[in-house]
Short mmCIF file of C-alpha atoms and ligand atoms in Angstrom, two decimals:
data_model
loop_
_atom_site.label_atom_id
_atom_site.label_comp_id
_atom_site.label_asym_id
_atom_site.label_seq_id
_atom_site.Cartn_x
_atom_site.Cartn_y
_atom_site.Cartn_z
CA MET J 120 138.33 139.46 -4.39
CA ARG J 121 135.67 142.06 -4.35
CA VAL J 122 132.16 140.83 -3.64
CA LEU J 123 129.02 142.78 -4.12
CA VAL J 124 126.00 141.80 -2.05
CA VAL J 125 122.64 142.84 -3.53
CA GLY J 126 119.83 143.57 -0.98
CA SER J 127 119.37 145.36 2.32
CA GLY J 128 117.84 143.08 4.88
CA GLY J 129 118.85 140.81 7.76
CA ARG J 130 119.78 138.03 5.34
CA GLU J 131 122.03 140.36 3.31
CA HIS J 132 123.68 141.66 6.49
CA ALA J 133 124.45 138.06 7.56
CA LEU J 134 125.88 137.23 4.14
CA ALA J 135 128.04 140.38 4.07
CA TRP J 136 129.28 139.74 7.52
CA LYS J 137 130.22 136.11 6.61
CA ILE J 138 131.83 137.07 3.29
CA ALA J 139 133.90 139.96 4.94
CA GLN J 140 135.61 137.17 7.03
CA SER J 141 136.89 135.40 4.01
CA PRO J 142 140.69 135.64 3.48
CA LEU J 143 140.00 135.69 -0.24
CA VAL J 144 138.03 138.90 0.07
CA ASP J 145 139.49 142.42 0.41
CA ARG J 146 136.32 144.38 -0.06
CA VAL J 147 132.69 143.80 0.37
CA LEU J 148 130.15 146.04 -1.27
CA ALA J 149 126.41 146.21 -0.82
CA ALA J 150 123.68 147.68 -2.94
CA PRO J 151 121.69 149.32 -1.58
CA GLY J 152 122.86 147.79 1.71
CA SER J 153 121.65 149.60 4.87
CA ASP J 154 123.02 151.61 7.72
CA GLY J 155 123.43 148.35 9.67
CA ILE J 156 125.14 146.53 6.80
CA ALA J 157 127.60 149.47 6.61
CA ARG J 158 129.50 148.01 9.52
CA ASP J 159 130.60 145.15 7.26
CA ALA J 160 130.38 146.51 3.69
CA ASP J 161 130.67 149.70 1.69
CA CYS J 162 127.06 150.48 0.81
CA PHE J 163 125.67 152.12 -2.20
CA PRO J 164 122.15 153.26 -1.06
CA ASP J 165 121.32 154.80 -4.40
CA VAL J 166 121.67 151.43 -6.27
CA LYS J 167 118.41 149.59 -5.76
CA ALA J 168 118.35 145.84 -5.69
CA GLY J 169 116.04 145.67 -8.79
CA ASP J 170 117.99 148.15 -10.93
CA ALA J 171 119.99 145.81 -13.25
CA PRO J 172 121.73 148.61 -15.23
CA ALA J 173 122.81 150.44 -12.08
CA LEU J 174 124.05 147.16 -10.64
CA VAL J 175 126.05 146.39 -13.72
CA ARG J 176 127.62 149.92 -13.70
CA LEU J 177 128.46 149.57 -10.01
CA ALA J 178 129.92 146.08 -10.38
CA HIS J 179 132.05 147.21 -13.24
CA SER J 180 133.27 150.52 -11.80
CA GLU J 181 134.15 148.91 -8.50
CA GLY J 182 135.67 145.76 -10.04
CA ALA J 183 133.38 143.32 -8.37
CA ASP J 184 134.58 139.74 -8.99
CA LEU J 185 131.39 138.16 -7.79
CA VAL J 186 127.73 139.42 -7.22
CA VAL J 187 125.54 137.70 -4.62
CA ILE J 188 121.94 138.39 -4.97
CA GLY J 189 120.04 138.11 -1.64
CA PRO J 190 116.28 138.63 -2.22
CA GLU J 191 113.82 136.81 -4.46
CA ALA J 192 112.24 139.81 -6.13
CA PRO J 193 115.21 140.83 -8.29
CA LEU J 194 115.91 137.12 -9.23
CA ALA J 195 112.22 136.82 -10.36
CA ASP J 196 112.71 140.01 -12.44
CA GLY J 197 115.71 138.57 -14.28
CA VAL J 198 118.42 140.71 -12.72
CA ALA J 199 120.84 137.76 -12.55
CA ASP J 200 120.40 137.30 -16.35
CA ARG J 201 121.19 140.98 -17.00
CA LEU J 202 124.34 140.75 -14.85
CA ARG J 203 125.50 137.60 -16.49
CA GLU J 204 124.92 139.04 -19.87
CA ALA J 205 127.28 141.92 -18.77
CA GLY J 206 129.91 139.29 -18.03
CA LEU J 207 129.72 139.23 -14.29
CA ALA J 208 129.94 136.07 -12.08
CA VAL J 209 126.60 135.87 -10.32
CA PHE J 210 125.30 133.88 -7.41
CA GLY J 211 121.53 133.49 -7.92
CA PRO J 212 119.35 131.81 -10.60
CA SER J 213 118.01 133.13 -13.76
CA ARG J 214 114.53 134.38 -14.16
CA GLU J 215 113.47 130.92 -15.40
CA GLY J 216 115.09 129.21 -12.34
CA ALA J 217 113.41 131.84 -10.04
CA ARG J 218 110.00 130.79 -11.26
CA LEU J 219 110.21 127.91 -8.64
CA GLU J 220 109.56 130.57 -6.08
CA ALA J 221 107.84 133.28 -8.07
CA SER J 222 104.93 131.02 -9.07
CA LYS J 223 103.75 128.37 -6.61
CA ALA J 224 101.62 126.80 -9.46
CA TYR J 225 104.73 126.49 -11.65
CA ALA J 226 106.69 125.05 -8.74
CA ARG J 227 103.95 122.44 -7.99
CA ALA J 228 103.80 121.46 -11.67
CA PHE J 229 107.63 121.19 -11.74
CA MET J 230 107.56 118.79 -8.80
CA ALA J 231 104.83 116.76 -10.31
CA ARG J 232 106.82 116.55 -13.61
CA HIS J 233 109.92 115.47 -11.94
CA GLY J 234 108.43 113.15 -9.36
CA ILE J 235 109.32 115.27 -6.34
CA PRO J 236 107.04 114.66 -3.34
CA GLY J 237 104.84 117.67 -2.49
CA ALA J 238 101.19 118.31 -1.45
CA ARG J 239 98.11 117.56 -3.63
CA PHE J 240 97.05 120.90 -5.18
CA ALA J 241 94.60 122.68 -7.46
CA VAL J 242 94.90 126.02 -9.15
CA PHE J 243 92.22 128.64 -9.54
CA GLU J 244 91.87 131.95 -11.25
CA ASP J 245 88.20 132.15 -10.55
CA LEU J 246 86.97 132.88 -7.04
CA GLU J 247 83.67 130.99 -7.32
CA ARG J 248 85.41 127.79 -8.62
CA ALA J 249 88.00 127.95 -5.85
CA ARG J 250 85.19 128.31 -3.29
CA ALA J 251 83.37 125.36 -4.65
CA HIS J 252 86.62 123.39 -4.40
CA VAL J 253 87.19 124.19 -0.73
CA GLN J 254 83.54 123.37 0.03
CA SER J 255 84.07 119.95 -1.62
CA LEU J 256 87.19 119.27 0.51
CA ASP J 257 85.21 120.11 3.58
CA GLY J 258 88.18 120.02 5.96
CA PRO J 259 91.65 121.54 6.52
CA CYS J 260 93.57 122.99 3.60
CA VAL J 261 96.07 125.67 2.71
CA VAL J 262 95.23 128.65 0.58
CA LYS J 263 98.11 130.40 -1.24
CA ALA J 264 98.56 133.39 -3.45
CA ASP J 265 100.41 132.19 -6.62
CA GLY J 266 102.88 134.99 -6.77
CA LEU J 267 105.41 136.62 -4.44
CA ALA J 268 103.90 137.96 -1.26
CA ALA J 269 106.94 138.48 0.98
CA GLY J 270 106.29 135.09 2.62
CA LYS J 271 102.79 136.26 3.87
CA GLY J 272 100.58 134.94 1.08
CA VAL J 273 99.86 131.59 2.65
CA MET J 274 96.94 130.84 4.80
CA VAL J 275 96.76 127.59 6.71
CA CYS J 276 93.07 126.80 7.23
CA ASP J 277 91.26 124.43 9.62
CA ASP J 278 87.97 124.36 7.90
CA VAL J 279 85.83 125.68 4.97
CA ARG J 280 84.91 128.88 6.80
CA GLN J 281 88.59 129.96 7.10
CA ALA J 282 89.38 128.80 3.62
CA GLU J 283 86.59 130.90 2.13
CA ALA J 284 87.75 133.91 4.21
CA ALA J 285 91.27 133.35 2.89
CA LEU J 286 90.06 133.15 -0.62
CA ALA J 287 88.10 136.36 -0.27
CA GLU J 288 91.18 138.21 1.18
CA ILE J 289 93.57 136.99 -1.51
CA MET J 290 91.39 137.01 -4.62
CA ALA J 291 88.61 139.55 -4.00
CA GLU J 292 90.34 142.03 -1.74
CA ARG J 293 93.75 141.49 -3.30
CA ARG J 294 95.53 141.89 0.02
CA PHE J 295 98.69 140.80 -1.88
CA GLY J 296 97.95 142.67 -5.08
CA GLU J 297 98.43 140.78 -8.33
CA ALA J 298 100.12 137.86 -6.54
CA GLY J 299 96.50 136.89 -5.73
CA ALA J 300 95.26 136.77 -9.25
CA ARG J 301 95.71 133.03 -9.08
CA VAL J 302 95.48 130.81 -6.02
CA LEU J 303 96.40 127.37 -4.99
CA VAL J 304 94.46 125.20 -2.70
CA GLU J 305 96.75 122.60 -1.24
CA GLU J 306 96.37 119.57 0.83
CA ARG J 307 97.47 120.49 4.35
CA LEU J 308 100.57 118.50 5.24
CA GLU J 309 101.06 117.39 8.81
CA GLY J 310 104.35 116.94 10.48
CA GLU J 311 107.44 118.92 11.45
CA GLU J 312 108.94 121.51 9.31
CA ALA J 313 112.56 122.30 8.57
CA SER J 314 114.48 124.03 5.80
CA TYR J 315 117.35 122.64 3.94
CA TYR J 316 119.93 124.50 1.77
CA ALA J 317 121.78 123.15 -1.24
CA ILE J 318 124.16 125.26 -3.30
CA THR J 319 124.53 124.28 -6.87
CA ASP J 320 126.24 125.41 -9.99
CA GLY J 321 123.74 123.52 -12.13
CA ARG J 322 125.60 120.29 -12.05
CA HIS J 323 127.40 119.88 -8.71
CA ILE J 324 125.83 120.16 -5.39
CA VAL J 325 127.07 121.23 -1.91
CA THR J 326 124.57 120.77 0.87
CA LEU J 327 124.63 123.18 3.86
CA ALA J 328 122.90 122.47 7.09
CA ALA J 329 119.22 122.41 8.00
CA ALA J 330 117.53 125.11 9.91
CA GLN J 331 114.09 125.75 11.20
CA ASP J 332 112.25 129.12 11.25
CA HIS J 333 109.21 130.26 13.01
CA LYS J 334 106.78 131.83 10.53
CA ARG J 335 103.90 132.68 12.80
CA ALA J 336 103.80 135.94 14.66
CA LEU J 337 102.89 134.66 18.09
CA ASP J 338 104.13 132.01 20.48
CA GLY J 339 102.86 128.55 20.05
CA ASP J 340 102.74 129.06 16.31
CA ARG J 341 99.67 131.28 16.55
CA GLY J 342 98.92 134.40 14.72
CA GLU J 343 99.56 135.31 11.12
CA ASN J 344 102.41 134.11 8.86
CA THR J 345 105.37 136.61 8.86
CA GLY J 346 108.59 136.66 6.93
CA GLY J 347 110.03 134.71 9.99
CA MET J 348 110.27 135.60 13.68
CA GLY J 349 113.35 133.46 14.47
CA ALA J 350 115.36 130.44 13.39
CA TYR J 351 117.81 127.86 14.62
CA SER J 352 120.17 125.42 13.18
CA PRO J 353 120.68 122.41 13.26
CA ALA J 354 117.10 121.21 13.07
CA PRO J 355 116.92 117.92 15.13
CA VAL J 356 114.05 116.65 13.00
CA LEU J 357 116.37 116.24 10.07
CA THR J 358 118.12 113.11 11.14
CA GLU J 359 120.95 111.67 9.05
CA ALA J 360 118.55 109.15 7.55
CA ILE J 361 115.98 111.74 6.54
CA GLU J 362 118.75 114.01 5.19
CA LYS J 363 119.65 111.27 2.87
CA ARG J 364 116.17 110.97 1.64
CA VAL J 365 115.83 114.66 1.11
CA LEU J 366 118.92 114.58 -1.03
CA GLU J 367 117.89 111.52 -3.13
CA GLU J 368 114.13 112.30 -3.48
CA ILE J 369 114.16 116.07 -3.64
CA VAL J 370 117.48 117.91 -4.07
CA HIS J 371 119.06 115.85 -6.80
CA PRO J 372 115.84 115.45 -8.88
CA ALA J 373 115.23 119.16 -8.57
CA VAL J 374 118.72 120.19 -9.77
CA ARG J 375 118.64 117.59 -12.54
CA GLY J 376 115.10 118.65 -13.39
CA LEU J 377 116.01 122.27 -13.83
CA ALA J 378 118.94 121.36 -16.01
CA ASP J 379 116.74 118.93 -18.00
CA ASP J 380 114.17 121.72 -18.49
CA GLY J 381 116.85 123.97 -19.82
CA HIS J 382 117.40 126.10 -16.88
CA PRO J 383 120.56 125.11 -15.09
CA TYR J 384 120.48 126.59 -11.64
CA GLN J 385 123.38 128.69 -10.10
CA GLY J 386 122.68 129.67 -6.57
CA VAL J 387 121.10 128.28 -3.43
CA LEU J 388 118.03 126.10 -3.51
CA TYR J 389 116.06 126.54 -0.29
CA VAL J 390 113.78 123.47 0.27
CA GLY J 391 110.98 124.05 2.77
CA LEU J 392 110.21 120.51 4.12
CA MET J 393 107.42 118.92 6.02
CA ILE J 394 108.67 115.64 7.65
CA ASP J 395 105.78 113.33 8.53
CA ALA J 396 105.60 110.86 11.47
CA SER J 397 107.11 108.06 9.32
CA GLY J 398 109.99 110.34 8.40
CA ALA J 399 109.02 110.90 4.76
CA PRO J 400 109.97 114.34 3.49
CA ARG J 401 107.70 116.36 1.37
CA VAL J 402 108.22 119.80 -0.20
CA VAL J 403 106.17 122.73 1.30
CA GLU J 404 107.88 125.18 -1.00
CA PHE J 405 111.05 125.89 -2.96
CA ASN J 406 112.73 129.16 -2.53
CA VAL J 407 115.40 130.45 -4.80
CA ARG J 408 117.63 132.27 -2.27
CA PHE J 409 118.78 131.97 1.27
CA GLY J 410 116.12 132.07 4.02
CA ASP J 411 115.59 135.15 6.10
CA PRO J 412 116.16 134.82 9.17
CA GLU J 413 117.53 131.26 8.63
CA THR J 414 120.73 132.59 7.11
CA GLN J 415 121.53 134.42 10.32
CA PRO J 416 122.11 131.22 12.45
CA LEU J 417 123.47 129.40 9.39
CA VAL J 418 126.39 131.76 8.88
CA VAL J 419 127.05 132.10 12.61
CA ARG J 420 127.23 128.32 12.76
CA MET J 421 129.34 127.85 9.62
CA ASN J 422 133.08 127.27 10.18
CA GLY J 423 135.22 127.89 7.11
CA ASP J 424 134.90 130.13 4.07
CA ILE J 425 131.48 130.63 2.29
CA VAL J 426 133.15 132.57 -0.60
CA PRO J 427 134.41 129.44 -2.49
CA LEU J 428 130.89 128.09 -2.38
CA LEU J 429 129.33 131.20 -3.63
CA ALA J 430 131.98 131.76 -6.32
CA GLY J 431 132.00 128.09 -7.40
CA ALA J 432 128.19 128.13 -7.95
CA ALA J 433 128.58 131.40 -9.90
CA ARG J 434 131.48 130.13 -12.09
CA GLY J 435 130.36 126.50 -12.60
CA ASP J 436 133.25 124.91 -10.68
CA LEU J 437 131.56 124.21 -7.34
CA ASP J 438 133.28 120.75 -7.23
CA ARG J 439 136.60 122.51 -6.59
CA ALA J 440 135.30 124.42 -3.48
CA ALA J 441 136.74 123.23 -0.04
CA PRO J 442 133.88 121.93 2.14
CA VAL J 443 132.78 124.00 5.14
CA GLY J 444 132.23 122.70 8.66
CA TRP J 445 129.69 123.39 11.19
CA GLY J 446 129.80 124.58 14.82
CA ASP J 447 127.29 122.97 17.22
CA ALA J 448 124.32 125.25 17.20
CA ALA J 449 123.01 128.85 16.63
CA VAL J 450 119.77 130.54 17.31
CA CYS J 451 118.36 133.77 15.94
CA VAL J 452 115.61 135.79 17.72
CA VAL J 453 113.88 138.46 15.64
CA LEU J 454 112.96 141.75 17.26
CA ALA J 455 110.04 143.18 15.32
CA SER J 456 108.02 146.38 15.33
CA GLY J 457 104.74 146.19 17.26
CA GLY J 458 101.97 145.36 14.84
CA TYR J 459 104.06 143.44 12.29
CA PRO J 460 103.17 141.78 9.94
CA ARG J 461 100.26 144.26 9.57
CA ASP J 462 100.86 148.10 10.25
CA TYR J 463 103.52 149.29 12.46
CA GLU J 464 105.38 152.45 13.39
CA SER J 465 109.02 153.29 12.52
CA GLY J 466 111.58 155.69 13.84
CA LYS J 467 111.71 154.29 17.41
CA PRO J 468 115.14 154.77 19.00
CA ILE J 469 116.94 151.49 19.75
CA ALA J 470 118.87 151.13 23.00
CA GLY J 471 121.38 148.43 24.10
CA LEU J 472 123.14 147.65 20.82
CA ASP J 473 126.53 148.66 22.15
CA ALA J 474 126.28 146.55 25.28
CA VAL J 475 125.41 143.48 23.32
CA ALA J 476 128.24 144.11 20.77
CA ARG J 477 130.86 143.18 23.40
CA ASP J 478 129.62 139.52 23.55
CA THR J 479 131.67 137.57 21.04
CA ASP J 480 129.15 134.73 21.01
CA VAL J 481 126.40 137.06 19.75
CA VAL J 482 125.90 138.83 16.58
CA VAL J 483 123.12 141.33 15.91
CA PHE J 484 122.03 141.50 12.24
CA HIS J 485 120.13 144.53 11.08
CA ALA J 486 116.94 143.96 9.13
CA GLY J 487 115.14 147.21 9.31
CA THR J 488 117.08 149.96 11.00
CA ARG J 489 118.33 153.45 10.15
CA ARG J 490 121.10 155.54 11.59
CA VAL J 491 120.00 158.99 12.85
CA GLY J 492 122.88 161.06 14.14
CA GLY J 493 124.92 158.56 16.05
CA HIS J 494 122.03 156.18 16.84
CA PHE J 495 119.88 153.50 15.34
CA VAL J 496 116.16 153.77 15.02
CA THR J 497 113.64 151.22 13.72
CA ALA J 498 112.82 151.31 10.05
CA GLY J 499 111.00 148.13 9.23
CA GLY J 500 108.82 145.29 10.39
CA ARG J 501 111.56 142.99 11.18
CA VAL J 502 114.09 145.14 12.92
CA LEU J 503 117.05 143.06 14.23
CA GLY J 504 118.02 139.37 14.24
CA VAL J 505 119.89 138.72 17.57
CA THR J 506 121.92 135.63 16.82
CA ALA J 507 123.98 133.52 19.17
CA ARG J 508 126.16 130.44 18.95
CA GLY J 509 126.43 127.72 21.51
CA ALA J 510 127.62 124.24 22.33
CA THR J 511 123.86 123.21 22.27
CA VAL J 512 120.73 124.74 20.93
CA ALA J 513 119.71 125.38 24.53
CA GLU J 514 122.95 127.37 25.25
CA ALA J 515 122.66 129.34 21.98
CA ARG J 516 118.92 129.98 22.80
CA SER J 517 119.61 131.29 26.29
CA ARG J 518 122.40 133.52 25.04
CA ALA J 519 120.15 134.94 22.25
CA TYR J 520 117.36 135.80 24.62
CA ALA J 521 119.72 137.30 27.09
CA ALA J 522 121.10 139.59 24.49
CA ALA J 523 117.63 140.24 22.96
CA ASP J 524 116.43 141.38 26.46
CA ARG J 525 119.08 143.97 26.65
CA ILE J 526 118.00 145.64 23.47
CA ARG J 527 114.98 147.89 23.79
CA PHE J 528 112.77 149.98 21.49
CA GLU J 529 109.14 151.15 21.90
CA GLY J 530 106.57 148.56 20.89
CA VAL J 531 109.27 145.79 20.41
CA HIS J 532 107.67 142.43 19.61
CA LEU J 533 109.44 139.10 19.86
CA ARG J 534 108.50 135.44 20.19
CA ARG J 535 109.57 133.74 23.44
CA ASP J 536 109.53 130.24 22.11
CA ILE J 537 112.17 130.37 19.34
CA ALA J 538 113.96 126.96 19.17
CA ALA J 539 112.00 125.82 22.35
CA ARG J 540 111.09 122.60 20.53
CA ALA J 541 114.68 121.76 19.82
CA VAL J 542 115.55 121.93 23.52
CA SER J 543 114.94 118.81 25.59
CA PRO J 544 112.70 119.64 28.41
P1 LIG W 46 105.29 129.02 2.21
O1 LIG W 46 105.31 130.49 2.00
O2 LIG W 46 104.76 128.21 1.08
O3 LIG W 46 106.49 128.48 2.84
O4 LIG W 46 104.24 128.78 3.26
C1 LIG W 46 104.35 129.36 4.65
C2 LIG W 46 104.10 128.35 5.68
O5 LIG W 46 102.66 127.87 5.53
C3 LIG W 46 104.85 127.18 5.72
O6 LIG W 46 106.14 127.32 6.34
C4 LIG W 46 104.00 126.12 6.35
O7 LIG W 46 104.01 126.39 7.73
C5 LIG W 46 102.67 126.48 5.86
N1 LIG W 46 102.34 125.70 4.65
C6 LIG W 46 102.42 125.99 3.48
N2 LIG W 46 102.00 125.05 2.58
C7 LIG W 46 101.60 124.02 3.42
C8 LIG W 46 100.99 122.82 3.20
N3 LIG W 46 100.71 122.33 1.96
N4 LIG W 46 100.60 122.12 4.40
C9 LIG W 46 100.79 122.51 5.54
N5 LIG W 46 101.42 123.77 5.89
C10 LIG W 46 101.75 124.45 4.73
N1 LIG W 47 112.13 132.45 6.60
C1 LIG W 47 111.35 132.09 5.42
C2 LIG W 47 111.94 132.57 4.13
O1 LIG W 47 112.96 133.15 4.08
O2 LIG W 47 111.18 132.41 3.19
#
């Protein structure tokens, strides 16, 4: 088989790396890919992830049997629909399915309609009304830009003052552009977060494992929300009993609801969960693609072949795919550019990659790098995802940090507490 991976980030590198190990696959292609992904796939840097006609041409000319779309933006733009119309097998939902992520207001309405537990919420297009609402709540809440904002358009607020500042930043200053034309003000859910992944062809469901990421920029979950500073799997908070509830109360109703609404879903449903003290799961968000950086520990932990799952979802025969197994644990530590998620500098030479590459329990996925001459330099906010496996989360964690500390570039920023909560003191 030939598999085309669409995207260029750390998640796409992790997918390409895992797909390349499949005995079914003789060639992995990536569009646009990256200099880091080029280790595991033939990259086509001129074919952008959002350019459906170019992707169709590439898939046909290279004979791709399966196209796996990594990021949310092309899905929200209907790229999967265009590729399916051209007769290609595609892993990734239609534009309608992708609205679950592309509009948080739509997602909350979908949950309410299908009885899926979430947060209480209100939607506003008018700044003064939104402000009056947070004043009436007079306590903690969460302010969110409705549209896509690269995982950064969510502000968790302790009080009215913070909520008003968040509203001003999103609605008046348009920090996230048009994504902030509409906002949600949500009940602030309390508990422990985890993300859960289910692959579906619209009818059948194969659940993967749970993972937990670290969205805030700084240790102790302080600082701004980022795309994710690290992740680990499994997530101990998701016990077998809670996982059963997640399936019954969330995953099955969502997949059924999408089909009943006329938008059968082919791809991965990423369920962002908050588990409260009683063990009740509620949805913080749905995403319509794999998590980044959660995919990095997931694929490093996964034993067996991911390709039958991806192809089964794309073709509609997921029930025939062999199940995958899971190794004990994996941890990913993100090395980011100083200043991320705000302004940062690029072009810093990266040292230490070769030394780390010799460790077979460690895989370094490239998120934002570029090759200049024979060397990699930084080229993004999140630069590398240093990922290690281990017999326990503790072992994987110390391996990941040992490797991360051997990699150096000017201004490197990393969190020191990735997976710390999953390690018994
Ligand atoms: P999202 O982009 O919707 O995943 O939000 C980013 C992060 O904000 C989540 O991972 C949570 O940590 C936090 N968050 C979002 N919505 C809520 C909520 N209703 N209650 C508490 N925390 C939330
Ligand atoms: N790590 C969070 C996300 O992929 O949305």
